[in-house]
Tab-separated table of C-alpha atoms and ligand atoms in Angstrom:
chain	number	residue	atom	x	y	z
A	10	UNK	CA	0.000	0.000	0.000
A	11	UNK	CA	1.420	3.407	-0.960
A	12	UNK	CA	1.514	5.975	1.798
A	13	UNK	CA	-0.083	8.986	0.124
A	14	UNK	CA	0.041	11.986	2.415
A	15	UNK	CA	-3.126	13.826	1.444
A	16	UNK	CA	-2.718	17.571	1.108
A	17	UNK	CA	-6.408	17.895	1.867
A	18	UNK	CA	-7.258	15.327	4.517
A	19	UNK	CA	-10.899	15.494	5.464
A	20	UNK	CA	-12.016	16.890	2.112
A	21	UNK	CA	-14.438	14.687	0.228
A	22	UNK	CA	-16.307	15.270	-3.030
A	23	UNK	CA	-17.846	18.712	-3.530
A	24	UNK	CA	-21.489	18.980	-2.486
A	25	UNK	CA	-22.502	20.001	-6.031
A	26	UNK	CA	-21.353	16.680	-7.507
A	27	UNK	CA	-22.833	14.745	-4.605
A	28	UNK	CA	-26.288	16.313	-4.874
A	29	UNK	CA	-26.475	16.306	-8.683
A	30	UNK	CA	-25.514	12.607	-8.701
A	31	UNK	CA	-28.150	11.793	-6.089
A	32	UNK	CA	-30.720	13.805	-8.047
A	33	UNK	CA	-29.971	11.766	-11.184
A	34	UNK	CA	-30.041	8.439	-9.318
A	35	UNK	CA	-33.437	9.209	-7.794
A	36	UNK	CA	-34.838	10.981	-10.841
A	37	UNK	CA	-35.410	14.074	-8.729
A	38	UNK	CA	-35.861	17.619	-10.014
A	39	UNK	CA	-32.414	19.146	-9.670
A	40	UNK	CA	-32.518	22.533	-7.957
A	41	UNK	CA	-29.190	21.802	-6.241
A	42	UNK	CA	-26.144	22.604	-8.405
A	43	UNK	CA	-26.340	26.063	-9.945
A	44	UNK	CA	-26.867	25.740	-13.683
A	45	UNK	CA	-29.673	26.567	-16.116
A	46	UNK	CA	-31.805	23.704	-17.456
A	47	UNK	CA	-32.658	25.625	-20.656
A	48	UNK	CA	-30.451	26.145	-23.711
A	49	UNK	CA	-28.180	29.136	-24.192
A	50	UNK	CA	-28.838	31.558	-27.048
A	51	UNK	CA	-28.468	29.741	-30.423
A	52	UNK	CA	-26.753	32.896	-31.735
A	53	UNK	CA	-23.955	32.109	-29.325
A	54	UNK	CA	-23.493	28.509	-30.435
A	55	UNK	CA	-23.541	29.657	-34.070
A	56	UNK	CA	-20.771	32.113	-33.274
A	57	UNK	CA	-18.677	29.233	-31.866
A	58	UNK	CA	-19.116	27.267	-35.129
A	59	UNK	CA	-18.198	30.392	-37.058
A	60	UNK	CA	-15.066	30.926	-34.965
A	61	UNK	CA	-14.036	27.315	-35.588
A	62	UNK	CA	-14.653	27.691	-39.318
A	63	UNK	CA	-12.720	30.956	-39.260
A	64	UNK	CA	-9.689	29.086	-37.938
A	65	UNK	CA	-9.631	29.899	-34.215
A	66	UNK	CA	-8.490	26.386	-33.456
A	67	UNK	CA	-4.950	26.790	-32.134
A	68	UNK	CA	-3.678	28.248	-28.882
A	69	UNK	CA	-5.010	31.670	-28.015
A	70	UNK	CA	-2.417	34.118	-26.673
A	71	UNK	CA	-1.524	33.260	-23.049
A	72	UNK	CA	-3.480	36.127	-21.378
A	73	UNK	CA	-6.439	35.708	-23.742
A	74	UNK	CA	-7.866	36.650	-27.120
A	75	UNK	CA	-7.046	40.376	-27.609
A	76	UNK	CA	-10.480	41.113	-29.103
A	77	UNK	CA	-12.193	39.542	-26.092
A	78	UNK	CA	-10.002	41.449	-23.635
A	79	UNK	CA	-10.778	44.708	-25.418
A	80	UNK	CA	-14.484	43.913	-25.445
A	81	UNK	CA	-14.380	43.209	-21.695
A	82	UNK	CA	-12.539	46.500	-21.094
A	83	UNK	CA	-15.295	48.323	-23.020
A	84	UNK	CA	-18.053	46.483	-21.142
A	85	UNK	CA	-16.500	47.210	-17.753
A	86	UNK	CA	-15.983	50.861	-18.608
A	87	UNK	CA	-19.560	51.193	-19.806
A	88	UNK	CA	-21.020	49.491	-16.719
A	89	UNK	CA	-18.777	50.850	-13.976
A	90	UNK	CA	-16.985	53.869	-15.540
A	91	UNK	CA	-13.710	52.233	-14.615
A	92	UNK	CA	-10.748	51.464	-16.862
A	93	UNK	CA	-8.732	48.258	-17.062
A	94	UNK	CA	-5.956	47.978	-19.624
A	95	UNK	CA	-6.706	44.915	-21.790
A	96	UNK	CA	-2.999	44.219	-22.341
A	97	UNK	CA	-1.830	44.383	-18.765
A	98	UNK	CA	-4.859	44.090	-16.482
A	99	UNK	CA	-7.293	41.549	-17.967
A	100	UNK	CA	-6.664	37.798	-18.179
A	101	UNK	CA	-9.070	35.250	-19.646
A	102	UNK	CA	-9.408	32.101	-17.542
A	103	UNK	CA	-11.008	28.668	-17.598
A	104	UNK	CA	-13.943	29.910	-15.537
A	105	UNK	CA	-14.163	31.684	-12.201
A	106	UNK	CA	-12.805	28.679	-10.313
A	107	UNK	CA	-9.475	28.692	-12.144
A	108	UNK	CA	-9.226	32.455	-11.730
A	109	UNK	CA	-9.760	32.114	-7.964
A	110	UNK	CA	-7.222	29.297	-7.728
A	111	UNK	CA	-4.665	31.201	-9.769
A	112	UNK	CA	-5.044	34.456	-7.820
A	113	UNK	CA	-4.663	32.605	-4.520
A	114	UNK	CA	-1.709	30.552	-5.805
A	115	UNK	CA	-0.018	33.752	-6.977
A	116	UNK	CA	-0.315	35.447	-3.592
A	117	UNK	CA	-0.631	33.037	-0.687
A	118	UNK	CA	2.511	31.812	1.048
A	119	UNK	CA	2.514	29.226	3.843
A	120	UNK	CA	1.297	30.878	7.039
A	121	UNK	CA	-0.544	33.717	5.283
A	122	UNK	CA	-4.033	34.303	6.615
A	123	UNK	CA	-7.057	34.772	4.395
A	124	UNK	CA	-10.370	36.034	5.748
A	125	UNK	CA	-13.506	34.471	4.289
A	126	UNK	CA	-17.173	34.994	5.070
A	127	UNK	CA	-19.186	31.836	5.667
A	128	UNK	CA	-21.415	30.416	4.328
A	129	UNK	CA	-18.866	30.639	1.495
A	130	UNK	CA	-18.562	29.180	-1.961
A	131	UNK	CA	-16.891	25.847	-1.419
A	132	UNK	CA	-13.609	26.266	-3.324
A	133	UNK	CA	-12.130	29.074	-1.225
A	134	UNK	CA	-11.095	27.294	1.976
A	135	UNK	CA	-9.599	24.127	0.403
A	136	UNK	CA	-7.559	26.212	-2.044
A	137	UNK	CA	-6.161	28.396	0.747
A	138	UNK	CA	-5.260	25.286	2.753
A	139	UNK	CA	-3.664	23.584	-0.248
A	140	UNK	CA	-1.338	26.554	-0.551
A	141	UNK	CA	-0.366	26.359	3.124
A	142	UNK	CA	-2.464	29.393	4.042
A	143	UNK	CA	-4.646	29.749	7.131
A	144	UNK	CA	-8.369	30.287	6.752
A	145	UNK	CA	-9.802	32.890	9.127
A	146	UNK	CA	-13.536	32.579	9.157
A	147	UNK	CA	-16.213	35.131	9.866
A	148	UNK	CA	-19.550	33.363	10.220
A	149	UNK	CA	-22.529	35.318	8.914
A	150	UNK	CA	-25.918	34.816	10.501
A	151	UNK	CA	-29.264	34.289	8.810
A	152	UNK	CA	-31.580	35.724	7.703
A	153	UNK	CA	-29.683	38.804	6.436
A	154	UNK	CA	-26.070	37.597	6.588
A	155	UNK	CA	-24.865	41.155	7.263
A	156	UNK	CA	-21.207	41.885	7.975
A	157	UNK	CA	-20.176	43.684	11.158
A	158	UNK	CA	-16.882	45.203	9.992
A	159	UNK	CA	-15.699	45.834	13.563
A	160	UNK	CA	-15.809	42.070	14.040
A	161	UNK	CA	-13.865	41.571	10.811
A	162	UNK	CA	-11.176	43.885	12.151
A	163	UNK	CA	-10.789	41.577	15.131
A	164	UNK	CA	-9.643	38.839	12.737
A	165	UNK	CA	-6.738	40.941	11.475
A	166	UNK	CA	-3.202	39.903	12.488
A	167	UNK	CA	0.213	40.733	11.096
A	168	UNK	CA	-0.211	37.667	8.844
A	169	UNK	CA	-3.478	38.797	7.214
A	170	UNK	CA	-2.747	38.690	3.505
A	171	UNK	CA	-6.104	38.688	1.815
A	172	UNK	CA	-9.873	39.059	2.225
A	173	UNK	CA	-12.250	37.178	-0.062
A	174	UNK	CA	-15.510	38.930	-0.882
A	175	UNK	CA	-18.410	37.479	-2.818
A	176	UNK	CA	-21.263	39.740	-3.862
A	177	UNK	CA	-23.908	38.816	-4.843
A	178	UNK	CA	-23.206	35.967	-2.501
A	179	UNK	CA	-23.497	32.254	-3.122
A	180	UNK	CA	-25.372	30.687	-1.333
A	181	UNK	CA	-27.178	33.455	0.581
A	182	UNK	CA	-28.178	35.837	-2.222
A	183	UNK	CA	-27.052	38.774	-0.055
A	184	UNK	CA	-25.220	41.745	-1.564
A	185	UNK	CA	-22.622	44.190	-0.291
A	186	UNK	CA	-23.625	47.855	-0.089
A	187	UNK	CA	-21.686	51.051	-0.620
A	188	UNK	CA	-21.599	51.396	3.166
A	189	UNK	CA	-19.921	47.961	3.429
A	190	UNK	CA	-17.286	49.087	0.953
A	191	UNK	CA	-16.628	52.309	2.849
A	192	UNK	CA	-16.149	50.413	6.104
A	193	UNK	CA	-13.873	47.941	4.336
A	194	UNK	CA	-11.785	50.818	2.960
A	195	UNK	CA	-11.277	52.079	6.511
A	196	UNK	CA	-10.004	48.649	7.523
A	197	UNK	CA	-7.562	48.068	4.684
A	198	UNK	CA	-6.223	51.482	3.787
A	199	UNK	CA	-2.609	51.855	4.864
A	200	UNK	CA	-2.154	48.050	4.865
A	201	UNK	CA	-0.851	45.627	2.205
A	202	UNK	CA	-3.935	43.449	2.493
A	203	UNK	CA	-5.209	42.284	-0.885
A	204	UNK	CA	-8.770	41.493	-1.911
A	205	UNK	CA	-10.151	38.721	-4.032
A	206	UNK	CA	-13.605	39.875	-5.079
A	207	UNK	CA	-15.679	37.061	-6.519
A	208	UNK	CA	-18.251	38.913	-8.610
A	209	UNK	CA	-19.438	36.073	-10.836
A	210	UNK	CA	-23.073	37.094	-10.172
A	211	UNK	CA	-22.425	40.802	-10.908
A	212	UNK	CA	-25.360	41.005	-13.336
A	213	UNK	CA	-27.818	39.236	-11.054
A	214	UNK	CA	-28.830	42.054	-8.713
A	215	UNK	CA	-32.518	42.720	-8.137
A	216	UNK	CA	-35.054	45.259	-6.848
A	217	UNK	CA	-33.467	48.181	-8.690
A	218	UNK	CA	-30.287	47.844	-6.676
A	219	UNK	CA	-26.934	48.258	-8.409
A	220	UNK	CA	-24.010	45.904	-8.156
A	221	UNK	CA	-21.451	47.460	-5.814
A	222	UNK	CA	-18.158	46.282	-7.261
A	223	UNK	CA	-14.852	46.818	-5.473
A	224	UNK	CA	-13.606	48.385	-8.692
A	225	UNK	CA	-15.786	51.449	-8.028
A	226	UNK	CA	-13.519	52.411	-5.120
A	227	UNK	CA	-9.895	53.276	-6.036
A	228	UNK	CA	-8.595	52.271	-2.593
A	229	UNK	CA	-10.092	48.805	-3.151
A	230	UNK	CA	-9.507	48.518	-6.908
A	231	UNK	CA	-5.753	48.954	-6.507
A	232	UNK	CA	-5.549	45.888	-4.242
A	233	UNK	CA	-8.188	43.639	-5.845
A	234	UNK	CA	-8.443	40.668	-8.134
A	235	UNK	CA	-11.988	40.853	-9.534
A	236	UNK	CA	-13.303	37.505	-10.737
A	237	UNK	CA	-16.008	37.082	-13.405
A	238	UNK	CA	-17.577	34.064	-15.105
A	239	UNK	CA	-19.111	33.828	-18.569
A	240	UNK	CA	-20.956	30.731	-17.373
A	241	UNK	CA	-23.413	32.975	-15.516
A	242	UNK	CA	-23.547	35.785	-18.042
A	243	UNK	CA	-24.245	33.518	-21.017
A	244	UNK	CA	-26.369	30.803	-19.333
A	245	UNK	CA	-23.572	28.391	-20.314
A	246	UNK	CA	-21.902	27.097	-17.151
A	247	UNK	CA	-20.344	24.183	-19.064
A	248	UNK	CA	-18.170	26.490	-21.120
A	249	UNK	CA	-15.978	27.191	-18.092
A	250	UNK	CA	-14.701	30.561	-19.230
A	251	UNK	CA	-14.219	33.673	-17.167
A	252	UNK	CA	-11.696	36.367	-16.449
A	253	UNK	CA	-9.698	38.215	-13.831
A	254	UNK	CA	-9.387	41.996	-13.658
A	255	UNK	CA	-6.493	43.312	-11.600
A	256	UNK	CA	-4.104	46.252	-11.629
A	257	UNK	CA	-0.865	45.603	-13.511
A	258	UNK	CA	1.362	44.575	-10.565
A	259	UNK	CA	-1.246	42.031	-9.448
A	260	UNK	CA	-1.936	40.819	-12.996
A	261	UNK	CA	1.809	40.257	-13.477
A	262	UNK	CA	1.824	37.854	-10.541
A	263	UNK	CA	-1.456	36.288	-11.670
A	264	UNK	CA	-0.074	35.557	-15.130
A	265	UNK	CA	3.130	34.026	-13.746
A	266	UNK	CA	0.908	31.246	-12.391
A	267	UNK	CA	-1.708	31.268	-15.160
A	268	UNK	CA	0.896	30.551	-17.863
A	269	UNK	CA	1.924	27.314	-16.156
A	270	UNK	CA	-1.491	26.450	-14.804
A	271	UNK	CA	-3.425	26.430	-18.107
A	272	UNK	CA	-1.279	28.648	-20.368
A	273	UNK	CA	-4.326	29.773	-22.379
A	274	UNK	CA	-8.007	28.796	-22.599
A	275	UNK	CA	-10.482	27.652	-25.255
A	276	UNK	CA	-9.809	29.713	-28.356
A	277	UNK	CA	-12.972	29.504	-30.552
A	278	UNK	CA	-15.208	30.172	-27.554
A	279	UNK	CA	-13.220	33.254	-26.603
A	280	UNK	CA	-13.705	34.626	-30.121
A	281	UNK	CA	-17.434	33.768	-30.075
A	282	UNK	CA	-17.968	35.379	-26.672
A	283	UNK	CA	-16.251	38.556	-27.833
A	284	UNK	CA	-18.536	38.733	-30.901
A	285	UNK	CA	-21.568	38.108	-28.701
A	286	UNK	CA	-20.933	40.518	-25.832
A	287	UNK	CA	-19.806	43.255	-28.233
A	288	UNK	CA	-23.577	43.750	-28.518
A	289	UNK	CA	-24.751	44.714	-24.982
A	290	UNK	CA	-28.357	43.927	-25.970
A	291	UNK	CA	-27.335	40.269	-25.841
A	292	UNK	CA	-27.002	40.357	-22.048
A	293	UNK	CA	-28.638	43.541	-20.771
A	294	UNK	CA	-31.923	41.807	-19.881
A	295	UNK	CA	-30.363	39.201	-17.601
A	296	UNK	CA	-31.219	40.840	-14.249
A	297	UNK	CA	-34.893	41.223	-15.217
A	298	UNK	CA	-34.942	37.665	-16.549
A	299	UNK	CA	-33.699	36.215	-13.260
A	300	UNK	CA	-35.661	38.627	-11.081
A	301	UNK	CA	-38.848	37.321	-12.705
A	302	UNK	CA	-37.738	33.758	-12.004
A	303	UNK	CA	-36.968	34.662	-8.386
A	304	UNK	CA	-40.401	36.246	-7.927
A	305	UNK	CA	-42.129	33.356	-9.686
A	306	UNK	CA	-40.373	30.767	-7.523
A	307	UNK	CA	-40.931	32.718	-4.295
A	308	UNK	CA	-44.607	33.058	-5.218
A	309	UNK	CA	-44.881	29.304	-5.702
A	310	UNK	CA	-43.132	28.513	-2.422
A	311	UNK	CA	-45.252	30.997	-0.486
A	312	UNK	CA	-47.846	28.213	-0.359
A	313	UNK	CA	-45.386	25.777	1.238
A	314	UNK	CA	-44.193	25.418	4.830
A	315	UNK	CA	-40.700	26.649	3.901
A	316	UNK	CA	-39.748	30.105	5.179
A	317	UNK	CA	-38.006	32.096	2.497
A	318	UNK	CA	-34.930	34.162	3.290
A	319	UNK	CA	-34.257	37.410	1.415
A	320	UNK	CA	-32.709	37.045	-2.051
A	321	UNK	CA	-31.220	40.289	-3.331
A	322	UNK	CA	-28.979	38.776	-5.967
A	323	UNK	CA	-27.540	35.545	-7.527
A	324	UNK	CA	-29.770	32.744	-8.771
A	325	UNK	CA	-30.119	31.093	-5.391
A	326	UNK	CA	-33.018	31.157	-2.983
A	327	UNK	CA	-32.410	30.004	0.584
A	328	UNK	CA	-35.205	28.705	2.779
A	329	UNK	CA	-35.515	27.618	6.372
A	330	UNK	CA	-37.222	24.303	7.085
A	331	UNK	CA	-37.099	24.694	10.873
A	332	UNK	CA	-40.915	24.684	11.064
A	333	UNK	CA	-40.973	21.386	9.190
A	334	UNK	CA	-38.247	19.331	10.820
A	335	UNK	CA	-35.289	19.450	13.179
A	336	UNK	CA	-33.244	17.008	11.122
A	337	UNK	CA	-29.687	17.955	10.131
A	338	UNK	CA	-29.777	19.875	6.850
A	339	UNK	CA	-27.761	17.179	5.083
A	340	UNK	CA	-30.242	14.498	6.194
A	341	UNK	CA	-33.195	16.701	5.309
A	342	UNK	CA	-31.825	17.377	1.795
A	343	UNK	CA	-31.272	13.705	1.165
A	344	UNK	CA	-34.800	12.922	2.362
A	345	UNK	CA	-36.162	15.670	0.078
A	346	UNK	CA	-34.562	13.893	-2.861
A	347	UNK	CA	-35.613	10.384	-1.896
A	348	UNK	CA	-39.115	11.028	-0.578
A	349	UNK	CA	-40.213	14.169	-2.416
A	350	UNK	CA	-38.135	14.163	-5.614
A	351	UNK	CA	-36.449	17.566	-5.293
A	352	UNK	CA	-32.688	18.103	-4.945
A	353	UNK	CA	-31.306	21.117	-3.039
A	354	UNK	CA	-28.052	22.050	-1.299
A	355	UNK	CA	-27.763	21.931	2.511
A	356	UNK	CA	-26.222	25.276	3.483
A	357	UNK	CA	-24.010	23.645	6.155
A	358	UNK	CA	-21.856	22.510	3.203
A	359	UNK	CA	-20.697	26.112	2.874
A	360	UNK	CA	-19.291	26.252	6.428
A	361	UNK	CA	-16.082	24.508	7.419
A	362	UNK	CA	-17.616	23.649	10.783
A	363	UNK	CA	-20.778	22.427	9.012
A	364	UNK	CA	-22.833	25.028	10.923
A	365	UNK	CA	-26.436	23.989	10.573
A	366	UNK	CA	-29.111	26.703	10.664
A	367	UNK	CA	-31.716	24.345	9.078
A	368	UNK	CA	-31.469	26.156	5.771
A	369	UNK	CA	-31.330	24.744	2.256
A	370	UNK	CA	-30.485	26.422	-1.048
A	371	UNK	CA	-32.577	26.210	-4.212
A	372	UNK	CA	-31.268	27.243	-7.652
A	373	UNK	CA	-34.008	28.998	-9.637
A	374	UNK	CA	-32.093	29.257	-12.946
A	375	UNK	CA	-34.620	26.806	-14.355
A	376	UNK	CA	-37.528	26.702	-16.805
A	377	UNK	CA	-40.737	27.936	-15.167
A	378	UNK	CA	-42.191	24.483	-15.752
A	379	UNK	CA	-39.353	22.920	-13.764
A	380	UNK	CA	-39.896	25.401	-10.932
A	381	UNK	CA	-43.641	24.682	-10.981
A	382	UNK	CA	-43.152	20.912	-10.845
A	383	UNK	CA	-40.641	21.286	-8.012
A	384	UNK	CA	-42.931	23.622	-6.047
A	385	UNK	CA	-45.811	21.168	-6.396
A	386	UNK	CA	-43.662	18.530	-4.699
A	387	UNK	CA	-42.311	20.957	-2.104
A	388	UNK	CA	-45.849	21.908	-1.029
A	389	UNK	CA	-46.259	18.323	0.175
A	390	UNK	CA	-43.334	18.585	2.552
B	19	PMP	N1	-17.734	31.719	-7.530
B	19	PMP	C1	-19.002	31.506	-7.192
B	19	PMP	C2	-19.590	32.285	-6.064
B	19	PMP	C3	-19.758	30.563	-7.879
B	19	PMP	O1	-21.023	30.343	-7.532
B	19	PMP	C4	-19.152	29.845	-8.921
B	19	PMP	C5	-19.897	28.721	-9.587
B	19	PMP	N2	-20.670	28.892	-10.406
B	19	PMP	C6	-17.838	30.130	-9.262
B	19	PMP	C7	-17.144	31.066	-8.532
B	19	PMP	C8	-17.135	29.405	-10.346
B	19	PMP	O2	-17.437	29.836	-11.613
B	19	PMP	P1	-17.069	28.960	-12.886
B	19	PMP	O3	-18.161	27.979	-13.074
B	19	PMP	O4	-16.960	29.964	-13.990
B	19	PMP	O5	-15.769	28.298	-12.581
B	20	LIG	N1	-21.523	27.487	-8.621
B	20	LIG	C1	-22.436	26.415	-8.746
B	20	LIG	C2	-23.260	26.304	-7.491
B	20	LIG	O1	-23.022	26.978	-6.518
B	20	LIG	C3	-21.821	25.069	-9.022
B	20	LIG	C4	-20.414	25.026	-9.435
B	20	LIG	C5	-19.872	23.623	-9.336
B	20	LIG	O2	-20.577	22.676	-9.536
B	20	LIG	N2	-18.652	23.526	-8.991
B	20	LIG	O3	-24.161	25.524	-7.471
């Protein structure tokens, strides 16, 4: 028997694979893993065929297709009135996950501390640990998951290297406000603390609120890696393409890792995405589209015994089942699949200590018919 010393002892298979597999095995409606169950725009797939026919079939330049980087720079400037240089500050990645991994790998040395807010997207903590970093956790409390920045300050030590933000937040659907950003600026100004701002749901902000990106604040922009994902923007999570925006000194470090991590990413898709997002009309309706789905799904669940938490952004709706059962959320989710035919994500999976507030997460990026069929089953719970 080989003695393999695991670098991640105690880490099993990600909850998204576990729940999607269980959903398939039990023929349950899958509202667990976050992905649309409807096709992406056929215009987009046609543009991929065109790019292939046009010869975009060899390696793209290491930092990304120049046309795509320029198009992103234009999009960002139009949306946020902020400039990123496409040559030195934008890198195209194999999705948000690779961008997060690469940014962390570029920065985190053994012993460095990284502050994360839990419940947190599940790749942050294992990646930090893999790199020898220390995870410093701030646990947010339902139903609003607000951040008390004075408490965050208490986590600071001389080893604090980075803070990871995620707004809109997966799984809670909460968003950071301008006030949050101002308080954060007070904490980090005059320090060398960097920020990784996971903004993959930047377009999915509801109720006439605006996405408050770190890039809107120069004190934050200068120290931030901003992560985006085309999977969310284009309803095509399987394409695994995204990007990282960061000031030149940070991008330099990012690319040192990126070039040996993937070198460059899917070439015809980069060209197709650039052609597609060049036309803002192709994505400008996305917030309204998902807001309608949120309202539709919340309306359906209003007739159930689940208590809905606020959802200000993302395509996730959290709900408490504490009036239904006192089972552990993992047990409850499994029972929902087996007995009621609906797959969800137990929110304890987003806490390292498996903190269980009896809350589960639904993904509503689904056809209305899917949401209706799921709600019908959920009303029986
Ligand atoms: N961050 C968050 C908060 C996510 O929900 C996801 C997953 N969709 C990612 C990053 C990863 O994005 P991608 O699928 O582009 O790797
Ligand atoms: N981000 C998606 C979610 O939260 C899933 C991503 C994945 O499967 N790794 O459901």
